[in-house]
GROMACS .gro file of N, CA and C in nm:
model
  291
    1MET      N    1   0.084  -0.117   0.000
    1MET     CA    2   0.000   0.000   0.000
    1MET      C    3   0.088   0.124   0.000
    2SER      N    4   0.052   0.220  -0.080
    2SER     CA    5   0.127   0.345  -0.092
    2SER      C    6   0.044   0.460  -0.035
    3VAL      N    7   0.108   0.541   0.049
    3VAL     CA    8   0.039   0.651   0.117
    3VAL      C    9   0.112   0.782   0.090
    4LEU      N   10   0.035   0.888   0.066
    4LEU     CA   11   0.088   1.024   0.057
    4LEU      C   12   0.058   1.092   0.190
    5LEU      N   13   0.162   1.136   0.259
    5LEU     CA   14   0.151   1.202   0.388
    5LEU      C   15   0.178   1.351   0.367
    6ILE      N   16   0.079   1.434   0.398
    6ILE     CA   17   0.092   1.578   0.375
    6ILE      C   18   0.089   1.652   0.507
    7GLY      N   19   0.191   1.736   0.531
    7GLY     CA   20   0.199   1.816   0.652
    7GLY      C   21   0.305   1.764   0.746
    8GLY      N   22   0.342   1.848   0.840
    8GLY     CA   23   0.443   1.810   0.938
    8GLY      C   24   0.584   1.819   0.883
    9ASP      N   25   0.682   1.822   0.972
    9ASP     CA   26   0.822   1.830   0.932
    9ASP      C   27   0.894   1.699   0.957
   10LYS      N   28   0.897   1.659   1.081
   10LYS     CA   29   0.968   1.536   1.120
   10LYS      C   30   0.864   1.426   1.138
   11VAL      N   31   0.854   1.341   1.039
   11VAL     CA   32   0.751   1.238   1.040
   11VAL      C   33   0.808   1.097   1.043
   12ASN      N   34   0.932   1.083   1.087
   12ASN     CA   35   0.996   0.951   1.090
   12ASN      C   36   0.917   0.851   1.175
   13THR      N   37   0.869   0.894   1.291
   13THR     CA   38   0.795   0.802   1.377
   13THR      C   39   0.661   0.764   1.314
   14ILE      N   40   0.599   0.858   1.245
   14ILE     CA   41   0.472   0.829   1.177
   14ILE      C   42   0.497   0.733   1.061
   15THR      N   43   0.605   0.753   0.987
   15THR     CA   44   0.640   0.664   0.877
   15THR      C   45   0.663   0.522   0.928
   16GLU      N   46   0.733   0.508   1.040
   16GLU     CA   47   0.756   0.376   1.099
   16GLU      C   48   0.625   0.312   1.146
   17LEU      N   49   0.537   0.394   1.203
   17LEU     CA   50   0.407   0.344   1.245
   17LEU      C   51   0.329   0.291   1.126
   18LEU      N   52   0.328   0.366   1.017
   18LEU     CA   53   0.256   0.325   0.898
   18LEU      C   54   0.313   0.195   0.841
   19LYS      N   55   0.446   0.180   0.845
   19LYS     CA   56   0.508   0.053   0.801
   19LYS      C   57   0.456  -0.063   0.883
   20SER      N   58   0.443  -0.042   1.014
   20SER     CA   59   0.396  -0.150   1.101
   20SER      C   60   0.249  -0.184   1.074
   21LEU      N   61   0.177  -0.091   1.011
   21LEU     CA   62   0.036  -0.114   0.978
   21LEU      C   63   0.018  -0.163   0.835
   22GLY      N   64   0.127  -0.189   0.764
   22GLY     CA   65   0.118  -0.249   0.631
   22GLY      C   66   0.146  -0.158   0.514
   23VAL      N   67   0.188  -0.036   0.539
   23VAL     CA   68   0.220   0.057   0.430
   23VAL      C   69   0.360   0.025   0.379
   24THR      N   70   0.373   0.007   0.248
   24THR     CA   71   0.504  -0.027   0.190
   24THR      C   72   0.578   0.095   0.137
   25GLN      N   73   0.504   0.200   0.100
   25GLN     CA   74   0.569   0.320   0.048
   25GLN      C   75   0.499   0.444   0.102
   26THR      N   76   0.577   0.535   0.159
   26THR     CA   77   0.524   0.661   0.210
   26THR      C   78   0.594   0.777   0.141
   27THR      N   79   0.515   0.864   0.081
   27THR     CA   80   0.567   0.987   0.022
   27THR      C   81   0.525   1.101   0.115
   28HIS      N   82   0.621   1.188   0.152
   28HIS     CA   83   0.590   1.296   0.245
   28HIS      C   84   0.611   1.432   0.179
   29TRP      N   85   0.510   1.517   0.188
   29TRP     CA   86   0.520   1.657   0.145
   29TRP      C   87   0.495   1.742   0.269
   30ASP      N   88   0.591   1.828   0.305
   30ASP     CA   89   0.575   1.907   0.427
   30ASP      C   90   0.480   2.025   0.409
   31SER      N   91   0.456   2.067   0.289
   31SER     CA   92   0.364   2.176   0.252
   31SER      C   93   0.405   2.313   0.305
   32ARG      N   94   0.532   2.332   0.334
   32ARG     CA   95   0.579   2.463   0.377
   32ARG      C   96   0.582   2.562   0.260
   33LYS      N   97   0.606   2.511   0.142
   33LYS     CA   98   0.611   2.596   0.023
   33LYS      C   99   0.471   2.607  -0.038
   34ASN      N  100   0.439   2.723  -0.092
   34ASN     CA  101   0.307   2.743  -0.150
   34ASN      C  102   0.280   2.653  -0.269
   35PHE      N  103   0.385   2.615  -0.345
   35PHE     CA  104   0.362   2.533  -0.463
   35PHE      C  105   0.317   2.391  -0.428
   36THR      N  106   0.332   2.349  -0.304
   36THR     CA  107   0.287   2.216  -0.264
   36THR      C  108   0.138   2.201  -0.287
   37SER      N  109   0.063   2.306  -0.265
   37SER     CA  110  -0.082   2.297  -0.279
   37SER      C  111  -0.126   2.293  -0.425
   38HIS      N  112  -0.032   2.288  -0.518
   38HIS     CA  113  -0.067   2.277  -0.660
   38HIS      C  114  -0.009   2.151  -0.721
   39LYS      N  115   0.046   2.063  -0.638
   39LYS     CA  116   0.099   1.936  -0.687
   39LYS      C  117  -0.015   1.839  -0.713
   40ASN      N  118   0.010   1.744  -0.800
   40ASN     CA  119  -0.086   1.638  -0.825
   40ASN      C  120  -0.053   1.518  -0.738
   41ILE      N  121  -0.155   1.452  -0.689
   41ILE     CA  122  -0.136   1.331  -0.610
   41ILE      C  123  -0.074   1.225  -0.702
   42PRO      N  124   0.034   1.160  -0.658
   42PRO     CA  125   0.097   1.057  -0.742
   42PRO      C  126  -0.003   0.947  -0.780
   43ALA      N  127   0.015   0.894  -0.900
   43ALA     CA  128  -0.080   0.797  -0.956
   43ALA      C  129  -0.092   0.669  -0.874
   44ASN      N  130   0.014   0.625  -0.812
   44ASN     CA  131   0.011   0.497  -0.741
   44ASN      C  132  -0.032   0.508  -0.595
   45THR      N  133  -0.093   0.619  -0.556
   45THR     CA  134  -0.131   0.644  -0.417
   45THR      C  135  -0.260   0.572  -0.381
   46ASP      N  136  -0.257   0.494  -0.272
   46ASP     CA  137  -0.375   0.423  -0.225
   46ASP      C  138  -0.455   0.502  -0.123
   47ALA      N  139  -0.390   0.597  -0.054
   47ALA     CA  140  -0.458   0.680   0.046
   47ALA      C  141  -0.376   0.806   0.070
   48VAL      N  142  -0.446   0.912   0.110
   48VAL     CA  143  -0.381   1.039   0.145
   48VAL      C  144  -0.408   1.065   0.293
   49ILE      N  145  -0.302   1.094   0.367
   49ILE     CA  146  -0.315   1.130   0.508
   49ILE      C  147  -0.273   1.276   0.522
   50MET      N  148  -0.364   1.359   0.574
   50MET     CA  149  -0.332   1.499   0.598
   50MET      C  150  -0.314   1.520   0.748
   51LEU      N  151  -0.200   1.576   0.785
   51LEU     CA  152  -0.174   1.613   0.924
   51LEU      C  153  -0.226   1.756   0.942
   52THR      N  154  -0.344   1.767   0.995
   52THR     CA  155  -0.418   1.893   0.994
   52THR      C  156  -0.356   2.002   1.079
   53ASP      N  157  -0.271   1.968   1.174
   53ASP     CA  158  -0.207   2.068   1.260
   53ASP      C  159  -0.117   2.163   1.179
   54PHE      N  160  -0.068   2.115   1.067
   54PHE     CA  161   0.035   2.188   0.994
   54PHE      C  162  -0.007   2.231   0.854
   55LEU      N  163  -0.135   2.234   0.825
   55LEU     CA  164  -0.179   2.268   0.690
   55LEU      C  165  -0.267   2.392   0.689
   56LYS      N  166  -0.249   2.471   0.586
   56LYS     CA  167  -0.336   2.586   0.565
   56LYS      C  168  -0.470   2.536   0.512
   57HIS      N  169  -0.574   2.615   0.536
   57HIS     CA  170  -0.708   2.576   0.493
   57HIS      C  171  -0.713   2.551   0.342
   58ASN      N  172  -0.652   2.639   0.264
   58ASN     CA  173  -0.657   2.624   0.118
   58ASN      C  174  -0.586   2.496   0.072
   59THR      N  175  -0.478   2.461   0.138
   59THR     CA  176  -0.407   2.339   0.103
   59THR      C  177  -0.493   2.217   0.133
   60MET      N  178  -0.557   2.216   0.250
   60MET     CA  179  -0.645   2.104   0.284
   60MET      C  180  -0.760   2.094   0.186
   61SER      N  181  -0.818   2.205   0.151
   61SER     CA  182  -0.930   2.206   0.057
   61SER      C  183  -0.888   2.153  -0.080
   62TYR      N  184  -0.771   2.195  -0.126
   62TYR     CA  185  -0.722   2.151  -0.256
   62TYR      C  186  -0.704   1.999  -0.260
   63PHE      N  187  -0.639   1.943  -0.159
   63PHE     CA  188  -0.614   1.799  -0.158
   63PHE      C  189  -0.740   1.718  -0.130
   64LYS      N  190  -0.832   1.774  -0.057
   64LYS     CA  191  -0.959   1.706  -0.034
   64LYS      C  192  -1.034   1.691  -0.166
   65LYS      N  193  -1.039   1.799  -0.244
   65LYS     CA  194  -1.106   1.794  -0.375
   65LYS      C  195  -1.032   1.701  -0.471
   66SER      N  196  -0.901   1.708  -0.470
   66SER     CA  197  -0.820   1.626  -0.559
   66SER      C  198  -0.835   1.477  -0.527
   67ALA      N  199  -0.835   1.443  -0.400
   67ALA     CA  200  -0.852   1.303  -0.361
   67ALA      C  201  -0.990   1.252  -0.399
   68LYS      N  202  -1.091   1.335  -0.378
   68LYS     CA  203  -1.227   1.295  -0.413
   68LYS      C  204  -1.240   1.275  -0.564
   69LYS      N  205  -1.182   1.365  -0.641
   69LYS     CA  206  -1.187   1.357  -0.787
   69LYS      C  207  -1.121   1.228  -0.837
   70ASN      N  208  -1.011   1.189  -0.773
   70ASN     CA  209  -0.936   1.070  -0.814
   70ASN      C  210  -0.980   0.943  -0.738
   71ARG      N  211  -1.084   0.955  -0.657
   71ARG     CA  212  -1.138   0.843  -0.578
   71ARG      C  213  -1.031   0.777  -0.490
   72ILE      N  214  -0.955   0.861  -0.424
   72ILE     CA  215  -0.852   0.815  -0.332
   72ILE      C  216  -0.899   0.847  -0.190
   73PRO      N  217  -0.899   0.750  -0.101
   73PRO     CA  218  -0.942   0.775   0.037
   73PRO      C  219  -0.856   0.882   0.104
   74LEU      N  220  -0.923   0.969   0.180
   74LEU     CA  221  -0.856   1.078   0.250
   74LEU      C  222  -0.872   1.058   0.400
   75ILE      N  223  -0.760   1.065   0.471
   75ILE     CA  224  -0.759   1.046   0.615
   75ILE      C  225  -0.705   1.174   0.678
   76CYS      N  226  -0.780   1.232   0.769
   76CYS     CA  227  -0.736   1.353   0.839
   76CYS      C  228  -0.702   1.316   0.983
   77ALA      N  229  -0.584   1.359   1.027
   77ALA     CA  230  -0.540   1.329   1.163
   77ALA      C  231  -0.452   1.442   1.214
   78ARG      N  232  -0.441   1.449   1.344
   78ARG     CA  233  -0.344   1.541   1.403
   78ARG      C  234  -0.207   1.477   1.390
   79ARG      N  235  -0.102   1.549   1.422
   79ARG     CA  236   0.033   1.503   1.397
   79ARG      C  237   0.077   1.387   1.486
   80GLY      N  238   0.018   1.368   1.599
   80GLY     CA  239   0.063   1.265   1.693
   80GLY      C  240   0.043   1.123   1.641
   81ASN      N  241   0.133   1.035   1.682
   81ASN     CA  242   0.125   0.895   1.641
   81ASN      C  243  -0.009   0.832   1.676
   82SER      N  244  -0.059   0.861   1.795
   82SER     CA  245  -0.185   0.798   1.837
   82SER      C  246  -0.301   0.840   1.748
   83SER      N  247  -0.306   0.966   1.710
   83SER     CA  248  -0.412   1.014   1.622
   83SER      C  249  -0.403   0.949   1.484
   84VAL      N  250  -0.281   0.940   1.431
   84VAL     CA  251  -0.262   0.878   1.300
   84VAL      C  252  -0.299   0.731   1.307
   85GLU      N  253  -0.257   0.663   1.414
   85GLU     CA  254  -0.288   0.521   1.427
   85GLU      C  255  -0.438   0.496   1.436
   86ILE      N  256  -0.509   0.576   1.513
   86ILE     CA  257  -0.654   0.561   1.527
   86ILE      C  258  -0.723   0.581   1.393
   87GLU      N  259  -0.692   0.691   1.325
   87GLU     CA  260  -0.760   0.723   1.200
   87GLU      C  261  -0.724   0.625   1.088
   88PHE      N  262  -0.597   0.584   1.082
   88PHE     CA  263  -0.556   0.490   0.978
   88PHE      C  264  -0.616   0.352   1.004
   89SER      N  265  -0.626   0.312   1.131
   89SER     CA  266  -0.688   0.184   1.165
   89SER      C  267  -0.836   0.183   1.127
   90LYS      N  268  -0.905   0.294   1.147
   90LYS     CA  269  -1.045   0.306   1.104
   90LYS      C  270  -1.055   0.286   0.953
   91PHE      N  271  -0.963   0.348   0.879
   91PHE     CA  272  -0.961   0.334   0.733
   91PHE      C  273  -0.941   0.188   0.694
   92LEU      N  274  -0.846   0.119   0.759
   92LEU     CA  275  -0.820  -0.022   0.727
   92LEU      C  276  -0.941  -0.109   0.758
   93GLU      N  277  -1.010  -0.083   0.870
   93GLU     CA  278  -1.129  -0.159   0.904
   93GLU      C  279  -1.238  -0.140   0.801
   94GLU      N  280  -1.262  -0.015   0.759
   94GLU     CA  281  -1.365   0.013   0.658
   94GLU      C  282  -1.331  -0.052   0.525
   95ARG      N  283  -1.204  -0.056   0.495
   95ARG     CA  284  -1.159  -0.114   0.368
   95ARG      C  285  -1.179  -0.265   0.365
   96ASN      N  286  -1.165  -0.330   0.481
   96ASN     CA  287  -1.180  -0.476   0.488
   96ASN      C  288  -1.323  -0.523   0.505
   97VAL      N  289  -1.414  -0.433   0.537
   97VAL     CA  290  -1.554  -0.473   0.558
   97VAL      C  291  -1.624  -0.500   0.429
   0.00000   0.00000   0.00000
């Protein structure tokens, strides 16, 4: 499973957590630069995780619309490992049902 992680600076612990939950590839965009909000979601992405603590409203809106248009699941979480684990686990449960 390939995940696009948007937001945050130091996401090593989140990347390791996602690996333990079955993610094989994680792409991280910190979104500090304005041009990040105009990037296209990579074609091989199975899910998008937005770390809402570190994103501007316009950036979140752009990726929400883009994910919906491309039928890619969108997961919103705060930056902490526990929040990411809870929200990603919910996504995995819904996917397996």
